[in-house]
Short mmCIF file of C-alpha atoms in Angstrom, two decimals:
data_model
loop_
_atom_site.label_atom_id
_atom_site.label_comp_id
_atom_site.label_asym_id
_atom_site.label_seq_id
_atom_site.Cartn_x
_atom_site.Cartn_y
_atom_site.Cartn_z
CA UNK A 290 52.23 37.33 58.00
CA UNK A 291 49.05 38.54 59.24
CA UNK A 292 46.92 36.48 61.69
CA UNK A 293 43.72 34.64 60.84
CA UNK A 294 41.76 37.26 62.62
CA UNK A 295 43.29 40.14 60.48
CA UNK A 296 42.54 38.13 57.30
CA UNK A 297 38.91 37.70 58.45
CA UNK A 298 38.88 41.49 59.26
CA UNK A 299 40.16 42.28 55.66
CA UNK A 300 37.17 40.02 54.26
CA UNK A 301 34.60 41.82 56.43
CA UNK A 302 36.03 45.19 55.11
CA UNK A 303 35.21 44.09 51.66
CA UNK A 304 31.67 43.35 52.50
CA UNK A 305 31.24 46.75 54.12
CA UNK A 306 32.72 48.45 51.07
CA UNK A 307 30.48 46.48 48.80
CA UNK A 308 27.42 47.94 50.64
CA UNK A 309 28.87 51.55 50.55
CA UNK A 310 29.64 51.39 46.86
CA UNK A 311 25.98 50.18 46.15
CA UNK A 312 24.63 52.82 48.07
CA UNK A 313 26.59 55.53 46.61
CA UNK A 314 25.98 54.20 42.97
CA UNK A 315 22.50 53.26 43.48
CA UNK A 316 23.31 49.97 41.69
CA UNK A 317 24.39 46.51 42.50
CA UNK A 318 28.23 45.72 42.17
CA UNK A 319 27.27 43.27 39.52
CA UNK A 320 25.78 45.82 37.34
CA UNK A 321 28.84 48.17 37.81
CA UNK A 322 31.04 45.21 36.96
CA UNK A 323 29.14 44.47 33.85
CA UNK A 324 29.08 48.16 32.68
CA UNK A 325 32.73 48.44 33.06
CA UNK A 326 33.39 44.95 31.39
CA UNK A 327 31.10 45.91 28.52
CA UNK A 328 32.90 49.19 28.04
CA UNK A 329 36.38 47.42 27.84
CA UNK A 330 35.07 44.65 25.53
CA UNK A 331 33.60 47.03 23.21
CA UNK A 332 36.85 48.83 22.95
CA UNK A 333 38.78 45.75 22.18
CA UNK A 334 36.30 44.83 19.56
CA UNK A 335 36.53 48.25 17.88
CA UNK A 336 32.84 48.98 18.64
CA UNK A 337 31.38 52.08 19.81
CA UNK A 338 31.00 52.68 23.47
CA UNK A 339 30.03 55.56 25.73
CA UNK A 340 33.56 56.75 26.45
CA UNK A 341 37.29 55.78 26.53
CA UNK A 342 37.87 53.02 29.18
CA UNK A 343 40.86 53.55 31.68
CA UNK A 344 42.98 51.81 34.27
CA UNK A 345 45.26 53.27 36.85
CA UNK A 346 48.92 53.13 37.31
CA UNK A 347 49.06 53.28 41.29
CA UNK A 348 52.44 54.09 43.14
CA UNK A 349 50.99 52.87 46.54
CA UNK A 350 53.96 54.35 48.39
CA UNK A 351 52.84 57.86 47.66
CA UNK A 352 49.10 57.19 47.22
CA UNK A 353 48.49 55.35 50.53
CA UNK A 354 51.80 55.54 52.34
CA UNK A 355 52.61 51.82 51.90
CA UNK A 356 56.17 50.97 51.20
CA UNK A 357 56.95 48.86 48.02
CA UNK A 358 58.41 46.23 50.49
CA UNK A 359 54.80 45.37 51.49
CA UNK A 360 54.30 43.56 48.29
CA UNK A 361 57.02 40.99 49.47
CA UNK A 362 56.36 41.01 53.27
CA UNK A 363 53.04 42.45 54.06
CA UNK A 364 50.61 41.51 51.04
CA UNK A 365 47.47 42.29 53.10
CA UNK A 366 48.69 45.80 53.42
CA UNK A 367 49.41 46.05 49.78
CA UNK A 368 46.02 44.67 48.87
CA UNK A 369 44.16 47.26 51.07
CA UNK A 370 46.30 50.01 49.20
CA UNK A 371 45.32 48.74 45.75
CA UNK A 372 41.78 48.15 46.93
CA UNK A 373 41.58 51.71 48.20
CA UNK A 374 42.84 53.23 44.97
CA UNK A 375 40.10 51.25 43.00
CA UNK A 376 37.21 52.24 45.35
CA UNK A 377 38.14 55.82 45.59
CA UNK A 378 39.02 56.38 41.87
CA UNK A 379 36.77 53.94 40.18
CA UNK A 380 38.73 52.86 37.06
CA UNK A 381 37.22 50.63 34.49
CA UNK A 382 39.82 48.00 35.15
CA UNK A 383 41.69 47.32 38.36
CA UNK A 384 44.51 45.16 39.40
CA UNK A 385 46.08 44.22 42.95
CA UNK A 386 49.63 44.37 42.22
CA UNK A 387 52.04 41.38 41.86
CA UNK A 388 53.20 40.18 45.11
CA UNK A 389 56.07 37.66 45.81
CA UNK A 390 57.08 36.01 48.85
CA UNK A 391 60.32 37.98 50.16
CA UNK A 392 61.14 35.37 52.93
CA UNK A 393 60.99 32.67 50.34
CA UNK A 394 63.35 34.60 48.12
CA UNK A 395 65.87 35.19 50.89
CA UNK A 396 65.54 31.48 51.93
CA UNK A 397 66.29 30.40 48.40
CA UNK A 398 69.19 33.03 47.98
CA UNK A 399 67.78 34.27 44.70
CA UNK A 400 70.52 35.56 42.43
CA UNK A 401 68.53 37.18 39.44
CA UNK A 402 66.41 39.67 41.32
CA UNK A 403 66.84 42.33 43.72
CA UNK A 404 63.63 43.38 45.73
CA UNK A 405 62.50 45.96 48.16
CA UNK A 406 62.69 44.92 51.99
CA UNK A 407 65.39 42.29 50.93
CA UNK A 408 68.63 43.39 49.22
CA UNK A 409 67.04 46.77 48.48
CA UNK A 410 65.69 49.57 50.80
CA UNK A 411 61.92 49.17 51.29
CA UNK A 412 60.89 52.15 49.12
CA UNK A 413 62.76 50.98 46.16
CA UNK A 414 61.29 48.96 43.07
CA UNK A 415 62.22 45.32 42.06
CA UNK A 416 65.29 45.09 39.82
CA UNK A 417 66.11 42.15 37.68
CA UNK A 418 69.69 41.13 37.62
CA UNK A 419 70.60 39.85 34.14
CA UNK A 420 73.63 37.39 33.50
CA UNK A 421 74.65 34.60 31.19
CA UNK A 422 72.78 32.02 33.13
CA UNK A 423 73.14 29.89 29.94
CA UNK A 424 76.75 29.88 28.59
CA UNK A 425 77.57 30.38 24.78
CA UNK A 426 78.58 26.65 24.70
CA UNK A 427 75.37 25.35 26.15
CA UNK A 428 72.87 25.70 23.36
CA UNK A 429 73.13 22.06 22.44
CA UNK A 430 72.46 20.98 26.09
CA UNK A 431 69.56 23.37 26.29
CA UNK A 432 68.14 22.14 22.85
CA UNK A 433 68.83 18.43 23.37
CA UNK A 434 68.41 17.88 27.14
CA UNK A 435 66.25 20.93 28.40
CA UNK A 436 65.31 19.33 31.68
CA UNK A 437 68.95 18.49 32.42
CA UNK A 438 70.07 21.85 31.66
CA UNK A 439 67.47 23.32 34.01
CA UNK A 440 68.18 20.97 36.81
CA UNK A 441 72.01 20.89 36.65
CA UNK A 442 73.07 24.24 35.14
CA UNK A 443 70.37 27.01 35.38
CA UNK A 444 68.66 26.45 38.81
CA UNK A 445 72.20 26.29 40.62
CA UNK A 446 73.04 29.58 38.93
CA UNK A 447 69.75 31.26 39.83
CA UNK A 448 69.21 29.94 43.48
CA UNK A 449 72.25 29.82 45.72
CA UNK A 450 70.80 26.98 47.86
CA UNK A 451 70.40 24.82 44.76
CA UNK A 452 74.06 24.70 43.84
CA UNK A 453 74.34 21.18 44.94
CA UNK A 454 72.20 20.10 41.82
CA UNK A 455 75.08 20.88 39.83
CA UNK A 456 76.65 17.67 40.86
CA UNK A 457 73.82 15.38 39.65
CA UNK A 458 74.73 13.19 36.82
CA UNK A 459 72.63 13.31 33.41
CA UNK A 460 69.19 12.16 34.64
CA UNK A 461 68.42 10.60 31.10
CA UNK A 462 70.87 7.71 31.66
CA UNK A 463 69.53 6.08 34.74
CA UNK A 464 67.57 3.15 33.07
CA UNK A 465 69.36 0.80 35.39
CA UNK A 466 67.86 2.51 38.58
CA UNK A 467 68.12 5.54 40.71
CA UNK A 468 69.26 3.86 44.02
CA UNK A 469 73.04 4.19 43.35
CA UNK A 470 72.70 7.97 43.42
CA UNK A 471 70.98 8.12 46.89
CA UNK A 472 74.18 8.32 48.95
CA UNK A 473 74.76 11.67 47.27
CA UNK A 474 71.72 12.97 49.23
CA UNK A 475 73.20 12.23 52.58
CA UNK A 476 76.13 14.68 51.98
CA UNK A 477 75.90 17.82 54.21
CA UNK A 478 75.32 20.14 51.28
CA UNK A 479 72.22 18.15 50.17
CA UNK A 480 70.95 17.85 53.70
CA UNK A 481 71.24 21.58 54.07
CA UNK A 482 69.65 22.18 50.69
CA UNK A 483 66.69 20.00 51.76
CA UNK A 484 66.25 22.07 54.98
CA UNK A 485 66.10 25.39 52.85
CA UNK A 486 63.48 23.82 50.48
CA UNK A 487 61.37 22.65 53.38
CA UNK A 488 61.58 26.27 55.06
CA UNK A 489 60.83 27.82 51.57
CA UNK A 490 57.77 25.75 51.24
CA UNK A 491 56.45 26.72 54.56
CA UNK A 492 56.96 30.49 53.79
CA UNK A 493 55.12 30.01 50.42
CA UNK A 494 52.30 28.20 52.06
CA UNK A 495 51.77 31.12 54.68
CA UNK A 496 52.15 33.71 51.91
CA UNK A 497 49.57 32.14 49.72
CA UNK A 498 47.21 31.64 52.76
CA UNK A 499 47.34 35.38 53.42
CA UNK A 500 47.40 36.56 49.85
CA UNK A 501 44.07 35.04 48.98
CA UNK A 502 42.68 36.29 45.51
CA UNK A 503 42.97 39.86 44.90
CA UNK A 504 41.26 39.74 41.59
CA UNK A 505 38.32 38.06 43.27
CA UNK A 506 38.22 40.76 45.81
CA UNK A 507 38.06 43.60 43.46
CA UNK A 508 35.52 41.78 41.38
CA UNK A 509 33.26 41.53 44.38
CA UNK A 510 33.27 45.35 44.51
CA UNK A 511 32.51 45.71 40.80
CA UNK A 512 35.96 46.10 39.16
CA UNK A 513 37.19 43.68 36.38
CA UNK A 514 40.67 42.67 36.28
CA UNK A 515 42.90 44.36 33.94
CA UNK A 516 45.13 41.40 32.60
CA UNK A 517 46.63 38.21 33.91
CA UNK A 518 50.24 37.17 33.50
CA UNK A 519 50.83 33.79 31.95
CA UNK A 520 47.69 31.95 33.09
CA UNK A 521 46.98 29.51 30.31
CA UNK A 522 48.75 31.41 27.68
CA UNK A 523 52.24 31.03 25.98
CA UNK A 524 54.13 34.20 27.10
CA UNK A 525 55.40 36.89 24.95
CA UNK A 526 58.41 37.10 22.54
CA UNK A 527 60.69 34.04 23.19
CA UNK A 528 63.65 36.29 22.22
CA UNK A 529 62.93 38.40 25.41
CA UNK A 530 63.04 35.24 27.52
CA UNK A 531 66.36 34.12 25.98
CA UNK A 532 67.92 37.42 26.24
CA UNK A 533 66.81 38.37 29.75
CA UNK A 534 66.67 34.97 31.54
CA UNK A 535 69.27 32.95 29.80
CA UNK A 536 71.91 34.48 27.60
CA UNK A 537 71.82 38.15 29.02
CA UNK A 538 71.78 41.28 26.77
CA UNK A 539 75.48 40.95 25.85
CA UNK A 540 75.33 37.29 25.10
CA UNK A 541 72.22 37.30 23.01
CA UNK A 542 73.37 40.20 21.05
CA UNK A 543 76.83 38.67 20.32
CA UNK A 544 74.91 35.22 19.29
CA UNK A 545 72.98 37.29 16.61
CA UNK A 546 76.22 37.52 14.75
CA UNK A 547 78.40 34.31 15.91
CA UNK A 548 75.56 31.58 16.20
CA UNK A 549 72.38 32.94 14.79
CA UNK A 550 71.06 29.51 13.94
CA UNK A 551 71.38 28.20 17.49
CA UNK A 552 69.62 31.52 18.72
CA UNK A 553 66.77 31.12 16.39
CA UNK A 554 66.47 27.34 17.31
CA UNK A 555 66.38 28.06 21.07
CA UNK A 556 63.70 30.78 20.58
CA UNK A 557 61.64 28.31 18.63
CA UNK A 558 62.19 25.60 21.43
CA UNK A 559 61.09 28.03 24.08
CA UNK A 560 57.86 28.99 22.22
CA UNK A 561 57.11 25.35 21.28
CA UNK A 562 57.37 24.06 24.85
CA UNK A 563 55.11 26.91 26.04
CA UNK A 564 52.50 26.00 23.42
CA UNK A 565 52.57 22.43 24.44
CA UNK A 566 51.60 23.43 27.90
CA UNK A 567 49.07 26.10 27.02
CA UNK A 568 45.21 25.38 27.38
CA UNK A 569 42.17 27.07 25.86
CA UNK A 570 40.44 30.05 27.60
CA UNK A 571 37.50 29.13 29.76
CA UNK A 572 34.44 30.15 27.85
CA UNK A 573 32.27 30.04 31.06
CA UNK A 574 34.71 32.63 32.82
CA UNK A 575 33.09 35.87 33.85
CA UNK A 576 35.86 37.76 32.18
CA UNK A 577 35.80 35.61 29.03
CA UNK A 578 37.59 36.41 26.79
CA UNK A 579 40.44 36.74 29.47
CA UNK A 580 43.21 39.22 28.70
CA UNK A 581 46.71 37.91 28.99
CA UNK A 582 49.48 40.56 29.36
CA UNK A 583 53.03 40.14 27.89
CA UNK A 584 55.69 42.62 28.61
CA UNK A 585 57.90 43.20 25.39
CA UNK A 586 61.20 45.00 25.67
CA UNK A 587 64.29 43.78 23.41
CA UNK A 588 62.58 44.28 20.10
CA UNK A 589 62.60 48.11 19.98
CA UNK A 590 64.94 50.10 17.72
CA UNK A 591 67.36 50.63 20.63
CA UNK A 592 68.31 47.06 20.95
CA UNK A 593 68.14 45.70 17.24
CA UNK A 594 67.89 46.73 13.62
CA UNK A 595 64.84 46.28 11.41
CA UNK A 596 66.37 43.27 9.70
CA UNK A 597 67.33 41.69 13.11
CA UNK A 598 63.66 42.46 14.34
CA UNK A 599 62.20 40.57 11.27
CA UNK A 600 64.72 37.61 11.73
CA UNK A 601 64.97 37.18 15.58
CA UNK A 602 62.05 38.89 17.25
CA UNK A 603 58.92 39.14 15.21
CA UNK A 604 58.42 35.47 14.10
CA UNK A 605 58.17 34.30 17.64
CA UNK A 606 55.98 37.21 18.98
CA UNK A 607 53.78 36.68 15.85
CA UNK A 608 53.32 33.05 16.55
CA UNK A 609 52.76 33.75 20.31
CA UNK A 610 50.08 36.42 19.64
CA UNK A 611 48.26 34.12 16.98
CA UNK A 612 48.30 31.29 19.47
CA UNK A 613 46.85 33.37 22.15
CA UNK A 614 43.97 34.25 19.84
CA UNK A 615 43.48 30.93 18.58
CA UNK A 616 43.17 29.68 22.21
CA UNK A 617 40.35 32.11 22.92
CA UNK A 618 42.54 34.73 24.77
CA UNK A 619 42.82 38.47 24.17
CA UNK A 620 46.75 39.05 24.07
CA UNK A 621 47.99 42.25 25.43
CA UNK A 622 51.58 42.83 24.20
CA UNK A 623 53.23 45.80 26.24
CA UNK A 624 55.70 47.38 23.92
CA UNK A 625 57.78 48.83 26.87
CA UNK A 626 59.48 51.36 24.71
CA UNK A 627 58.88 53.33 21.38
CA UNK A 628 58.67 50.69 18.76
CA UNK A 629 57.72 53.18 16.07
CA UNK A 630 56.94 51.79 12.68
CA UNK A 631 57.55 48.42 13.88
CA UNK A 632 53.91 48.54 15.29
CA UNK A 633 52.83 47.94 11.72
CA UNK A 634 53.59 44.27 12.03
CA UNK A 635 50.48 43.77 14.14
CA UNK A 636 48.51 44.18 10.89
CA UNK A 637 49.55 40.58 10.15
CA UNK A 638 47.20 39.45 12.99
CA UNK A 639 43.40 39.17 13.10
CA UNK A 640 41.37 42.47 13.33
CA UNK A 641 39.82 43.26 16.68
CA UNK A 642 41.47 40.50 18.55
CA UNK A 643 44.46 42.28 20.44
CA UNK A 644 44.95 44.93 22.83
CA UNK A 645 48.30 46.87 21.72
CA UNK A 646 49.68 48.52 24.71
CA UNK A 647 52.14 51.31 23.59
CA UNK A 648 54.45 54.00 25.12
CA UNK A 649 52.79 57.43 24.86
CA UNK A 650 55.36 58.69 22.45
CA UNK A 651 53.95 56.14 19.89
CA UNK A 652 50.36 57.53 19.72
CA UNK A 653 50.59 59.17 16.32
CA UNK A 654 52.42 56.17 14.57
CA UNK A 655 49.93 53.73 16.28
CA UNK A 656 47.02 55.69 14.97
CA UNK A 657 48.57 55.67 11.42
CA UNK A 658 49.03 51.87 11.31
CA UNK A 659 46.65 50.36 13.86
CA UNK A 660 43.53 52.57 13.97
CA UNK A 661 40.49 50.44 12.92
CA UNK A 662 42.53 47.36 13.20
CA UNK A 663 43.55 46.92 16.86
CA UNK A 664 42.62 48.32 20.24
CA UNK A 665 45.19 50.60 21.55
CA UNK A 666 46.18 50.81 25.36
CA UNK A 667 48.17 54.03 25.77
CA UNK A 668 50.23 54.35 28.96
CA UNK A 669 50.96 57.57 30.66
CA UNK A 670 54.64 58.09 30.79
CA UNK A 671 56.54 57.21 33.98
CA UNK A 672 57.44 60.90 34.23
CA UNK A 673 53.71 61.65 34.89
CA UNK A 674 54.35 60.44 38.57
CA UNK A 675 55.97 63.83 39.25
CA UNK A 676 53.63 66.02 37.04
CA UNK A 677 51.01 68.37 38.28
CA UNK A 678 47.48 67.40 37.66
CA UNK A 679 47.38 70.33 35.03
CA UNK A 680 50.20 68.68 33.14
CA UNK A 681 48.51 65.22 33.34
CA UNK A 682 45.13 66.68 32.20
CA UNK A 683 46.80 68.50 29.18
CA UNK A 684 48.55 65.22 28.41
CA UNK A 685 45.14 63.29 28.46
CA UNK A 686 43.45 66.04 26.45
CA UNK A 687 46.26 65.83 23.75
CA UNK A 688 45.91 61.90 23.57
CA UNK A 689 42.11 62.19 23.04
CA UNK A 690 42.40 65.08 20.54
CA UNK A 691 45.10 63.12 18.55
CA UNK A 692 43.11 59.81 18.51
CA UNK A 693 39.83 61.68 17.49
CA UNK A 694 36.48 59.86 17.51
CA UNK A 695 38.06 56.54 16.24
CA UNK A 696 36.98 53.56 18.50
CA UNK A 697 39.46 51.18 20.10
CA UNK A 698 41.30 53.24 22.56
CA UNK A 699 41.99 52.71 26.20
CA UNK A 700 44.34 54.67 28.48
CA UNK A 701 46.47 53.63 31.58
CA UNK A 702 46.50 56.84 33.78
CA UNK A 703 49.57 57.35 36.14
CA UNK A 704 48.64 59.10 39.45
CA UNK A 705 50.96 61.79 40.16
CA UNK A 706 52.91 61.69 43.43
CA UNK A 707 51.13 62.86 46.62
CA UNK A 708 48.04 63.95 44.71
CA UNK A 709 44.95 64.59 47.08
CA UNK A 710 42.36 62.00 46.38
CA UNK A 711 39.61 64.73 45.87
CA UNK A 712 41.73 66.45 43.25
CA UNK A 713 42.38 63.09 41.40
CA UNK A 714 38.56 62.29 41.65
CA UNK A 715 37.85 65.74 39.94
CA UNK A 716 40.43 65.15 37.22
CA UNK A 717 39.01 61.65 36.37
CA UNK A 718 35.52 62.99 36.41
CA UNK A 719 36.67 65.56 33.80
CA UNK A 720 38.34 62.74 31.83
CA UNK A 721 35.09 60.78 31.68
CA UNK A 722 33.24 63.62 30.12
CA UNK A 723 36.05 64.72 27.68
CA UNK A 724 36.52 61.24 26.48
CA UNK A 725 32.92 60.54 25.41
CA UNK A 726 32.38 59.48 21.95
#
């Protein structure tokens, strides 16, 4: 972890950059922030603005020479790289990556994730490891004793060092006292677990102290945050949680045929518990209404039929989206694959309250169903990272031409690998002019 002096140096760099930005733009960073925020808000509300807002998809490894492992072991270096991209390319929305503490993950012996610099080489991306972390015969326990299930079944399967928790008796039957259980904690395996937990806590404290608040750092330089994950909201489709975090893809798909009622009850329980913990958006926040990102994956036609989508997936997702709106947030559902005509279900939700993030291949069908109803956030395809700038420019031109002068469009632009900053700046200058209303 960086020393206090390195952290102090980072903060001082931010102040210098702020001054340079204001001198270059001839405006205060607060003015730049408000201009960008106003442009984004107008797009969300389907109002006319000067041009199409954009954010960037930054591969810091090729853009700034920073390995992906920095997000887990050197967050200050990762933050510098994300800040560099924002300052040099000036998007309307910026984010600082999603760092996690690699040392803590190693200490806990995490089983459901592989990450760069840990089990994977430093230049790889994070990889989720699906499994049946809830067995087919454990629905009743999950539904009737969720805390007991998480403590005695789920956590020992996800974290190697928490395997001793599987030996705990049911916690809901200890009305006569807890003291009889305490000798269990003197056993070597529980003592060892306690050591790992203490070490993990220290790693997390150091990591958070270094991490600071990247969104605040970028705001200080005039860049609104793109979207938060989870803060205050209720998450995405509960089916995605169940299929990826609990039953696995195979298990959940088998359950759609063998025990569909339990599957639906579990999805409802997941969402209802999230709603019970949610809280309204802060109306005094600078970026109100706050945007809440929610990745979605298992509802596309590759994984389930239309009938299954309507039965297992859409009811939970619709309730989640509506709850976010009711709480004062702007939900940003990320349809991570082509969902095609299934995007039409968004029409069942309030107009001008949602940002629908789609795969680039869905641009025509999204225009057909959602133009004039919901703001569209179109993502450049992942293959754009190996495109030439001419290919990227041609793609963006086609998007603007396809969408036409209809309001309610935003774009996430992937930066091709090893693109010189000056060339990318010139391309973005062109885009700002071409995308004017």
